C-alpha atoms as a printed R data frame, in Angstrom:
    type eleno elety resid chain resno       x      y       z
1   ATOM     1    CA   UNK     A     1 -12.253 41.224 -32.843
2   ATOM     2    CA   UNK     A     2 -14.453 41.202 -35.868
3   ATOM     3    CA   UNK     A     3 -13.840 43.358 -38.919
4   ATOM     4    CA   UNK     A     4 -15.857 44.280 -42.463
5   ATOM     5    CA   UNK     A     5 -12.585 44.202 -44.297
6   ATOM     6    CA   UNK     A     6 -11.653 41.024 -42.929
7   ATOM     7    CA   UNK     A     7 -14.750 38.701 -41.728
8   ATOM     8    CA   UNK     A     8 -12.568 35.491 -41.578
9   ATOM     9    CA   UNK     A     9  -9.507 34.328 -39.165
10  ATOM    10    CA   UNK     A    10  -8.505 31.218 -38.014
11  ATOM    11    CA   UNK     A    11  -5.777 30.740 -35.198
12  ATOM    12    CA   UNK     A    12  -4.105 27.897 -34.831
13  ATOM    13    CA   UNK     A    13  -2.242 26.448 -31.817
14  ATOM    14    CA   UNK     A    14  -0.380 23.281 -31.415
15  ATOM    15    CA   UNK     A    15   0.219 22.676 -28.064
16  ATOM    16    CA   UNK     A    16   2.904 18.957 -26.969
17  ATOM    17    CA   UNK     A    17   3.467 17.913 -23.168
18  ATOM    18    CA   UNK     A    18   6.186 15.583 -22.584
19  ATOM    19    CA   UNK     A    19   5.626 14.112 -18.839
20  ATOM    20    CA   UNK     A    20   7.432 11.697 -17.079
21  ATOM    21    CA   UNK     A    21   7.036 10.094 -13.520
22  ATOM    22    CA   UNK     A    22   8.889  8.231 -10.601
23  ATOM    23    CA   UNK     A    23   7.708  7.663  -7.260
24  ATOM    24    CA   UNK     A    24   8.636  5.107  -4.730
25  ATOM    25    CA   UNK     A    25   6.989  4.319  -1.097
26  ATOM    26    CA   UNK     A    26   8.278  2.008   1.629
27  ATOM    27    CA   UNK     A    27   6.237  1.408   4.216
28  ATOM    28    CA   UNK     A    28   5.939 -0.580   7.960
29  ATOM    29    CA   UNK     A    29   3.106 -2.084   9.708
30  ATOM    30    CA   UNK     A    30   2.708 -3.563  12.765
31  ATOM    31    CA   UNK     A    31   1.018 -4.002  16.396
32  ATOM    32    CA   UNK     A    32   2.875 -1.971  19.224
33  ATOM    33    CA   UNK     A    33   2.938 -3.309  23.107
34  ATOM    34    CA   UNK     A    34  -0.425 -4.787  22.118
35  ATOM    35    CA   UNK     A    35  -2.974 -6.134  19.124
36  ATOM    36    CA   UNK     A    36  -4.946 -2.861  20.296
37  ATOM    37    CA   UNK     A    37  -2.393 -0.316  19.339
38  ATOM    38    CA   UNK     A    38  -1.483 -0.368  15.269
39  ATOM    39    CA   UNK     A    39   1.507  1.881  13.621
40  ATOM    40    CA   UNK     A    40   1.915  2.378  10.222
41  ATOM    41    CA   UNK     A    41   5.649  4.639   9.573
42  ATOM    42    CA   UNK     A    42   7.046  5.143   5.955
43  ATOM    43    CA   UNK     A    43   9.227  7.286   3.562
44  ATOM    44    CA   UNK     A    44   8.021  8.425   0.091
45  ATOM    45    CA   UNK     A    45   9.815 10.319  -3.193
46  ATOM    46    CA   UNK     A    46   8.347 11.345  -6.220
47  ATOM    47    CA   UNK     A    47  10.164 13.006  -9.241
48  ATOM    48    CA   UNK     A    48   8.588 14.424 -12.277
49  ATOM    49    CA   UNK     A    49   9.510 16.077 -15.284
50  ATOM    50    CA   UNK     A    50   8.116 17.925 -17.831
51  ATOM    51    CA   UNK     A    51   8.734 19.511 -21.293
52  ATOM    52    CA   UNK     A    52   5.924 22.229 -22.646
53  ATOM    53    CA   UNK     A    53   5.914 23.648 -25.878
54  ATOM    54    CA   UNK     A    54   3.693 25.888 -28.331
55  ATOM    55    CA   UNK     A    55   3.121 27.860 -31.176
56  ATOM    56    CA   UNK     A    56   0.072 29.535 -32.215
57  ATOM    57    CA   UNK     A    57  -0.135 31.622 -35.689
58  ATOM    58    CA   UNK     A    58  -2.776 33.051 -37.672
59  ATOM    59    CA   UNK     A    59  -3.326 30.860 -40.661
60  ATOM    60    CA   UNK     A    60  -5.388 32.224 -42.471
61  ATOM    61    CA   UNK     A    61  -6.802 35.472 -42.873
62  ATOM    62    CA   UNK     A    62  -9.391 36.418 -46.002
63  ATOM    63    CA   UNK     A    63  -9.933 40.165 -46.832
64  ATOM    64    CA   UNK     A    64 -13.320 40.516 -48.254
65  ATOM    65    CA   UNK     A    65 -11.659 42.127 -50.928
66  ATOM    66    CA   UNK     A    66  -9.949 39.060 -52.062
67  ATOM    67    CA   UNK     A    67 -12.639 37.222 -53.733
68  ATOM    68    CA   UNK     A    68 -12.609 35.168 -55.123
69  ATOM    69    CA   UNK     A    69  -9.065 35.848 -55.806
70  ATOM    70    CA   UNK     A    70  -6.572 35.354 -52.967
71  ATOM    71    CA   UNK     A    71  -3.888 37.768 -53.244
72  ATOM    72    CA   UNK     A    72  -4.832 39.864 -50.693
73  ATOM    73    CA   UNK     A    73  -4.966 36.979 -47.935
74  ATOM    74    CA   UNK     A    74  -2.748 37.808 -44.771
75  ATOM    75    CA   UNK     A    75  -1.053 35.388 -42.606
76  ATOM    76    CA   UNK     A    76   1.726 32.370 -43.013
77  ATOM    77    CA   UNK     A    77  -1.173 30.323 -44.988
78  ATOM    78    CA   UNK     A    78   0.152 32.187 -47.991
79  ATOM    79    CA   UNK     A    79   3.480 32.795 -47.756
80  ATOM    80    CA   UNK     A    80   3.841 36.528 -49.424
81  ATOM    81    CA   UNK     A    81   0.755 38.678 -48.185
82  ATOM    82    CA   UNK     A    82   0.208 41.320 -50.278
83  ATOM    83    CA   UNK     A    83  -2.169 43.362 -48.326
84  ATOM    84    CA   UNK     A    84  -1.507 43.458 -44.368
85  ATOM    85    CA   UNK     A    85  -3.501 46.309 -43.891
86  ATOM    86    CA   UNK     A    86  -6.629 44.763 -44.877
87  ATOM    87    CA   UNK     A    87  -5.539 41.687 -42.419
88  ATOM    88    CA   UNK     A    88  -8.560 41.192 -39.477
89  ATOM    89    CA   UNK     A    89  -5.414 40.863 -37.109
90  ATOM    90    CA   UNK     A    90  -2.092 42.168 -36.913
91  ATOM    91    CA   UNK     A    91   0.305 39.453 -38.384
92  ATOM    92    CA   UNK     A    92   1.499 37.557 -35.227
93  ATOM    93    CA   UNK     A    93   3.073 34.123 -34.763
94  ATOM    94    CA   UNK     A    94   4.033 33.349 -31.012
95  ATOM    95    CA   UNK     A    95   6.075 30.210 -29.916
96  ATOM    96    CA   UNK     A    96   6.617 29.130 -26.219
97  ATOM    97    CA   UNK     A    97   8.893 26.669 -24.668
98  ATOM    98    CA   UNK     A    98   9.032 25.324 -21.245
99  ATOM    99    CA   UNK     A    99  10.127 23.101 -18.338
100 ATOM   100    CA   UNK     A   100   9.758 22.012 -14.674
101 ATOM   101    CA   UNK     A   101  11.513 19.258 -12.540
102 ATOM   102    CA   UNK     A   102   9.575 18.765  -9.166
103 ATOM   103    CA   UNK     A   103  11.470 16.300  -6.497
104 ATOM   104    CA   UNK     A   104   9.190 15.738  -3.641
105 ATOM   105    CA   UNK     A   105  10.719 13.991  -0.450
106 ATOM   106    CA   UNK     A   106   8.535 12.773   2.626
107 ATOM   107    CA   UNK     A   107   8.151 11.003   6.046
108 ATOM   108    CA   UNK     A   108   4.779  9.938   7.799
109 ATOM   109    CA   UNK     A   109   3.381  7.881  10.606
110 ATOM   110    CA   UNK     A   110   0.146  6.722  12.076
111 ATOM   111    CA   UNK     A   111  -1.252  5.368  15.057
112 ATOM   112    CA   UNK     A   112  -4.061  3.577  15.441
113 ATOM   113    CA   UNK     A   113  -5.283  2.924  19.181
114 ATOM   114    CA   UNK     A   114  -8.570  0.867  20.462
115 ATOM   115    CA   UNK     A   115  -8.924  1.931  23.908
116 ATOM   116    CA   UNK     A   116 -11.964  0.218  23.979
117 ATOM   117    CA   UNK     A   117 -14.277 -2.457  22.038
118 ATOM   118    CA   UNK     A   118 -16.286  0.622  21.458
119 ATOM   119    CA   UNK     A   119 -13.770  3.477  21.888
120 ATOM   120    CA   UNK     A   120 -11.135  4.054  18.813
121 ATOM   121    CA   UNK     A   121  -8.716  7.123  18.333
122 ATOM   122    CA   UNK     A   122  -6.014  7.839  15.507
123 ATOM   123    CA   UNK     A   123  -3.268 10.257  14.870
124 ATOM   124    CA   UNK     A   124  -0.818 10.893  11.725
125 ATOM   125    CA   UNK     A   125   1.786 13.061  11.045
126 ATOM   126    CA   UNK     A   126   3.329 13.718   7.445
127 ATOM   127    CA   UNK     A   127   6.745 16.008   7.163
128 ATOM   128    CA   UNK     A   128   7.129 16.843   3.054
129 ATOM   129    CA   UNK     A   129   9.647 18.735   1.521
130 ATOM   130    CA   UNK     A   130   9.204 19.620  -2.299
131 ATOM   131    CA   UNK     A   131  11.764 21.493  -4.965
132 ATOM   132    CA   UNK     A   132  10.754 22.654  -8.437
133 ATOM   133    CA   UNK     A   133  12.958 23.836 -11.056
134 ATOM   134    CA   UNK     A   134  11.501 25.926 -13.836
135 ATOM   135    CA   UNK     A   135  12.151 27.964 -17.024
136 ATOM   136    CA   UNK     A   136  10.476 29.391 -19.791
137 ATOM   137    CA   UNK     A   137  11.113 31.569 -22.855
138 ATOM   138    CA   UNK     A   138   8.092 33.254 -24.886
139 ATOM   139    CA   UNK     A   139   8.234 35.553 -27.872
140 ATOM   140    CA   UNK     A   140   6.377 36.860 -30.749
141 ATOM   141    CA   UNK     A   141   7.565 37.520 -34.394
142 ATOM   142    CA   UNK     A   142   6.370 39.890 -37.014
143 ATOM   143    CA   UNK     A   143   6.243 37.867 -40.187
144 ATOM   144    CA   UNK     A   144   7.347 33.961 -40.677
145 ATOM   145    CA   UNK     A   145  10.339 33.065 -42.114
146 ATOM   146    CA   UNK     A   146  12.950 30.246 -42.974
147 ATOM   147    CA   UNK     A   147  12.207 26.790 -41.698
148 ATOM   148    CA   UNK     A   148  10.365 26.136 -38.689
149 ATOM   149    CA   UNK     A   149   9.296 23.281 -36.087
150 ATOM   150    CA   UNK     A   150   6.147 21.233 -35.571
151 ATOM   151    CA   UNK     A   151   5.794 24.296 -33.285
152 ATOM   152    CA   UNK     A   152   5.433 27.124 -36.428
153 ATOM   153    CA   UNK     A   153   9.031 28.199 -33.880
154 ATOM   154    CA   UNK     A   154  12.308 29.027 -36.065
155 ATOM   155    CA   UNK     A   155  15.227 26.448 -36.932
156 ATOM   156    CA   UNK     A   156  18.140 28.765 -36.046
157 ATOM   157    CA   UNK     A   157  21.029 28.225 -33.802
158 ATOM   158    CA   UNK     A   158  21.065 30.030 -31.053
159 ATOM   159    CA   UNK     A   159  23.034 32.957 -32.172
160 ATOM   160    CA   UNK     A   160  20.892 33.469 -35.367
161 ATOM   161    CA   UNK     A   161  17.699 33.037 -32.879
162 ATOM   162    CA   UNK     A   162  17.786 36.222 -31.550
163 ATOM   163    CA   UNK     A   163  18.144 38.203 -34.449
164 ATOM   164    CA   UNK     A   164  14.340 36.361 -35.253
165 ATOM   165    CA   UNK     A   165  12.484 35.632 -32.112
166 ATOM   166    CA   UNK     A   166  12.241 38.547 -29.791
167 ATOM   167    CA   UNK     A   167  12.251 35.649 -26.250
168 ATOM   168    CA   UNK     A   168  11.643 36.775 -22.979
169 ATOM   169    CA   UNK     A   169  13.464 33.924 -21.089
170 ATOM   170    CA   UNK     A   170  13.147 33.547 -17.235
171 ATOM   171    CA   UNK     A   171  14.318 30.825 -14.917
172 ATOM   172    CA   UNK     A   172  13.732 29.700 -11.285
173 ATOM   173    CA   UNK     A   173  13.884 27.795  -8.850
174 ATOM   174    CA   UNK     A   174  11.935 27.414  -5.019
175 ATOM   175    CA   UNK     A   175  11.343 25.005  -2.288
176 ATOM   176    CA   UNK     A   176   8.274 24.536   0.231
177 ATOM   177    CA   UNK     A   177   8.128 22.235   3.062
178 ATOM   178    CA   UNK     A   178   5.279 21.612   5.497
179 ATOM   179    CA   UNK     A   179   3.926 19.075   8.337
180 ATOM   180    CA   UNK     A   180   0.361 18.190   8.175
181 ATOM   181    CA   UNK     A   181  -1.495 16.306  10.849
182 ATOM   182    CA   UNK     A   182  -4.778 14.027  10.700
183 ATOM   183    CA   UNK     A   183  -6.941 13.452  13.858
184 ATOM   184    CA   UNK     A   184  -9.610 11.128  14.105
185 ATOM   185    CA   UNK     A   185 -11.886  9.251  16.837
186 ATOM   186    CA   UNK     A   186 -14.920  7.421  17.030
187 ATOM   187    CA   UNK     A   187 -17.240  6.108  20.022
188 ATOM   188    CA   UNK     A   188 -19.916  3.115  19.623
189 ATOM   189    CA   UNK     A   189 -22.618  4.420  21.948
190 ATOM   190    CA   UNK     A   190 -24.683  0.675  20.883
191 ATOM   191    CA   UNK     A   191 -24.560 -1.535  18.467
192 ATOM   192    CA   UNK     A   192 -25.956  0.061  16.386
193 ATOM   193    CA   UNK     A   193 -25.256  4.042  17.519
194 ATOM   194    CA   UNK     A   194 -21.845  5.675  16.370
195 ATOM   195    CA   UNK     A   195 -20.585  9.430  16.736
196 ATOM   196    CA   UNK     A   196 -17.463 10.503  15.143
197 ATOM   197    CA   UNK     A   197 -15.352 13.657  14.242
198 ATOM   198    CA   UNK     A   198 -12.136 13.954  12.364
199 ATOM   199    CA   UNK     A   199  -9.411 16.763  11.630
200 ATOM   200    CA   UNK     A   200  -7.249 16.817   8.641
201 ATOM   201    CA   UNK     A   201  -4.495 19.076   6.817
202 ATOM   202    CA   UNK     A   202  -3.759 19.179   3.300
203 ATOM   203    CA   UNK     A   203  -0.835 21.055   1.508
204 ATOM   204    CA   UNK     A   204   0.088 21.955  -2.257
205 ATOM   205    CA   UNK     A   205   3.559 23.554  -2.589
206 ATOM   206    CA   UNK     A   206   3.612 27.090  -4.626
207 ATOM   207    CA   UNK     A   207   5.531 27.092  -8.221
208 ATOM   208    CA   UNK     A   208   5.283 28.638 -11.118
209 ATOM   209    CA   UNK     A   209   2.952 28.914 -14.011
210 ATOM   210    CA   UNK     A   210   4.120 27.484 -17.331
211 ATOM   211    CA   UNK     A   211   2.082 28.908 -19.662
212 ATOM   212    CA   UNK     A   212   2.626 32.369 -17.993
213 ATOM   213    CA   UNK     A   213   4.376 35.279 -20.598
214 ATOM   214    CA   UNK     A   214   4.509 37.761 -17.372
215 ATOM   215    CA   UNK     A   215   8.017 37.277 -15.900
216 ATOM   216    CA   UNK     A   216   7.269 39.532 -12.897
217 ATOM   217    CA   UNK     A   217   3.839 37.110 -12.233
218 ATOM   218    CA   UNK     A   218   5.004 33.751 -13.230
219 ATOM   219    CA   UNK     A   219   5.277 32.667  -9.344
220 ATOM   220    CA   UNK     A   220   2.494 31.383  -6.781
221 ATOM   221    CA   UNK     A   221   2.456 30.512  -3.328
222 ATOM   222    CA   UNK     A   222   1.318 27.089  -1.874
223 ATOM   223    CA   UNK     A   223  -2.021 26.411  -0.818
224 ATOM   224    CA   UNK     A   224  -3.010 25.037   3.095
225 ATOM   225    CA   UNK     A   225  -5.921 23.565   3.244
226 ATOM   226    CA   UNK     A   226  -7.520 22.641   7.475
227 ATOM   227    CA   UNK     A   227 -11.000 20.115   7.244
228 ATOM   228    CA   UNK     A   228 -13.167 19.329  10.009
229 ATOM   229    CA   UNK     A   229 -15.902 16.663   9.932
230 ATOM   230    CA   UNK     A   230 -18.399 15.532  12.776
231 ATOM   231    CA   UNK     A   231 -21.074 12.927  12.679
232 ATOM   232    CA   UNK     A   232 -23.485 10.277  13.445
233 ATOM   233    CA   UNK     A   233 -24.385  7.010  11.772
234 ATOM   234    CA   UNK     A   234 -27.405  5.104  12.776
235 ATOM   235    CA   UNK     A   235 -29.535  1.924  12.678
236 ATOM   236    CA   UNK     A   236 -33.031  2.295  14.170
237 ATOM   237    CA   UNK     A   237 -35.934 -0.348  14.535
238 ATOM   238    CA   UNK     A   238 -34.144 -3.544  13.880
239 ATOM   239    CA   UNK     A   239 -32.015 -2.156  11.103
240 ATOM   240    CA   UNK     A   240 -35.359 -0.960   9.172
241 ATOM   241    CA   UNK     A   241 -34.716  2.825   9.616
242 ATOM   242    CA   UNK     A   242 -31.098  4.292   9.090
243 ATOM   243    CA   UNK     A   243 -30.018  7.939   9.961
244 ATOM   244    CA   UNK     A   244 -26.732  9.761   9.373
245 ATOM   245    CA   UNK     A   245 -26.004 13.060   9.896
246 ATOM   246    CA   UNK     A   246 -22.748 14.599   9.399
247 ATOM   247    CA   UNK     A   247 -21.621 18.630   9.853
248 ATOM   248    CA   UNK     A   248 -18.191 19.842   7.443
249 ATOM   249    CA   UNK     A   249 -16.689 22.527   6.998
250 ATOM   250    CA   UNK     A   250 -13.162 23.176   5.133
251 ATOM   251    CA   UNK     A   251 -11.121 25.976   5.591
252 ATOM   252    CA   UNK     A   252  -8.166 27.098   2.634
253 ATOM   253    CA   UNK     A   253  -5.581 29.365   2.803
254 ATOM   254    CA   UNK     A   254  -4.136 30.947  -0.353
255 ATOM   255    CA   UNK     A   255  -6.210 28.489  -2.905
256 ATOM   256    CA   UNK     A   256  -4.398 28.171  -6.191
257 ATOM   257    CA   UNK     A   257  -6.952 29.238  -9.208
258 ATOM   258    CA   UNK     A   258  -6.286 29.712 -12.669
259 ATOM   259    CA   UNK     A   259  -6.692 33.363 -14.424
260 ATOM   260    CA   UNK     A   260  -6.154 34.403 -18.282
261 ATOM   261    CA   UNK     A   261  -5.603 37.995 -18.220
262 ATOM   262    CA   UNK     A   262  -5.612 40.649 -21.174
263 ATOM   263    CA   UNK     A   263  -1.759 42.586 -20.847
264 ATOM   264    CA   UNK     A   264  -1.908 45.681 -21.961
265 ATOM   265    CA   UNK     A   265  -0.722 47.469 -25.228
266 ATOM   266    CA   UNK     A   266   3.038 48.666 -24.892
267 ATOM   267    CA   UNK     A   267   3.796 45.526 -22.500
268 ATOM   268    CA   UNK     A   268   6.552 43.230 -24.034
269 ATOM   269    CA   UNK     A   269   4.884 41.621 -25.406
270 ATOM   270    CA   UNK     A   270   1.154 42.900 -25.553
271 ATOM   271    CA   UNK     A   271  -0.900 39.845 -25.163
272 ATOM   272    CA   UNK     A   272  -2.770 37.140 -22.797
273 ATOM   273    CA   UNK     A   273  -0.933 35.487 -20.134
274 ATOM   274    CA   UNK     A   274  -2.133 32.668 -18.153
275 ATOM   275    CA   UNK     A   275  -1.228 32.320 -14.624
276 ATOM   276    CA   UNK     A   276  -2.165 30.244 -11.532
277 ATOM   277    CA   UNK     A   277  -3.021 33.126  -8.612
278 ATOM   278    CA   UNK     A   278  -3.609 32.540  -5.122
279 ATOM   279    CA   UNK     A   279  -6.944 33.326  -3.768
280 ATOM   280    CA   UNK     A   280  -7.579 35.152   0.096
281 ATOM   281    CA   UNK     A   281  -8.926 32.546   2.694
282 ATOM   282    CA   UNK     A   282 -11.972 30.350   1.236
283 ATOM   283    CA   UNK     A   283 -14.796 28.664   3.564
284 ATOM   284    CA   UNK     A   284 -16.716 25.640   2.628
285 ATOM   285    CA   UNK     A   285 -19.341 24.794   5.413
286 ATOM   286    CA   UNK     A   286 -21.768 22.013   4.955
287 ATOM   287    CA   UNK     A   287 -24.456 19.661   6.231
288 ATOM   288    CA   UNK     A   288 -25.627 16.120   5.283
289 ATOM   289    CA   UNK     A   289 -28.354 14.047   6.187
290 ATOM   290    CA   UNK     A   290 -29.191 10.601   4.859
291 ATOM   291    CA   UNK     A   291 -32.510  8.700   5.756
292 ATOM   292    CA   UNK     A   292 -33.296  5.517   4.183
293 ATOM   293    CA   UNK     A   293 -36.675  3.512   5.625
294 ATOM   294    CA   UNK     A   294 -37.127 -0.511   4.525
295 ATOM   295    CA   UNK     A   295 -41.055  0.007   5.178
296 ATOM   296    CA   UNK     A   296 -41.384 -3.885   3.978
């Protein structure tokens, strides 16, 4: 919003993400009853951690009718405003203050079989099972005051906190767990002919958005996510002329997506929120050809 009283505003965020990471995989290879039959089995874990926090302000605010003097500037860049009402945007400072801890826990396998020199098939199967703990406060204040963080956020103890910074805290906590299978075969029809198709599963567990200020929209489901893939690969005319062709098509259920959204005056509090929706079903179909010709 642009205003002839005030022309200029400037607001200024400072946004710090602390992340940490642990994952660990053991896995087993190996022939089975013959050197034409390969397994693969394994375990897997992965732990994260992170710590979100941000403060945005209005720093400085210039009424037109402060030059060139600058008593009537509005915002925390001066700290006693002495004329709000000329101020481009209502005095707000916002803090925000987050964290998640995801534990993910799986099991997979895979077999790998060569029926014949010119026949191959594969199959793998992965069991996941994925916890996330999350809260969040949010809040605005009507004027700055006392000392304050990296964050523009208040130095109080926590009783003294709530007399300044009007928080809307929420916690939660979920769990999601899935199998997902991939399916894959191939045929040599020559040396130098091959048709192939392949089936594969994807999954990304729900949670919750950590930048949200909604508390009855902070949530989202997991996405599921099918792929199919068919195809030829070919060398013609002593390896001169090479053809592939290959048809996709990928199917997703519930995609996760990313929306800012304008709340409405009167909510608590009135401002943007940014949350992670899920979408209806999505198709993605597709077709490839590649022709490459060594004329000489």
């Amino acid at each position: 919003r642009r205003s002839t009283a005030s022309p200029i505003v400037q607001l200024h965020t400072l946004r710090e993400q602390q992340y940490e990471q642990f994952s660990e995989e053991l896995k087993l290879s190996g022939k089975l009853f013959s050197d034409n039959i390969g397994y693969t089995i394994g375990v897997f874990y992965w732990e994260t951690e992170l710590d979100f926090a941000q403060g945005s302000n209005q720093i400085l605010q210039l009424p037109t009718a402060a030059f060139p003097a600058f008593g009537g500037t509005c915002g925390p860049f001066f700290t006693n405003p002495t004329s709000a009402t000329l101020c481009q945007l209502p005095q707000q400072f916002s803090d925000q203050k987050s964290a998640e801890e995801v534990t993910s826990k799986a099991v997979f396998g895979a077999i790998n079989w060569n029926i014949t020199d010119a026949l191959e098939v594969s199959v793998g199967v992965r069991y996941l099972d994925e916890e996330k703990e999350f809260e969040t406060e949010y809040g605005l204040r009507a004027a700055p005051s006392g000392p304050r963080d990296e964050f523009n956020s208040p130095i109080l103890p926590p009783t003294e906190r709530a007399t300044v910074f009007a928080g809307v805290p929420v916690q939660g906590d979920d769990s999601w767990n899935d199998t997902v299978f991939k399916l894959s075969g191939s045929w040599a029809i020559t040396e130098w002919n091959r048709v192939y198709a392949s089936y594969s599963e994807g999954f990304r567990s729900g949670g919750f958005s950590i930048r949200g200020t909604d508390p009855s929209r902070l949530s989202y489901e997991p996405e599921e996510v099918s792929s199919w893939e068919i195809g030829s690969k070919n060398d013609f005319f002593d390896v001169t002329l090479r053809v592939n062709l290959a048809a996709v098509m990928t199917t997703l259920e519930g995609a996760q997506f990313s929306s800012v959204l304008t709340r409405p005056a009167g909510s608590a509090p009135a401002t943007n929120t940014l949350l992670l929706n899920n979408s209806d079903d999505t198709a993605i179909k597709g077709f490839e050809l590649e022709a490459i010709w060594s004329i000489t």
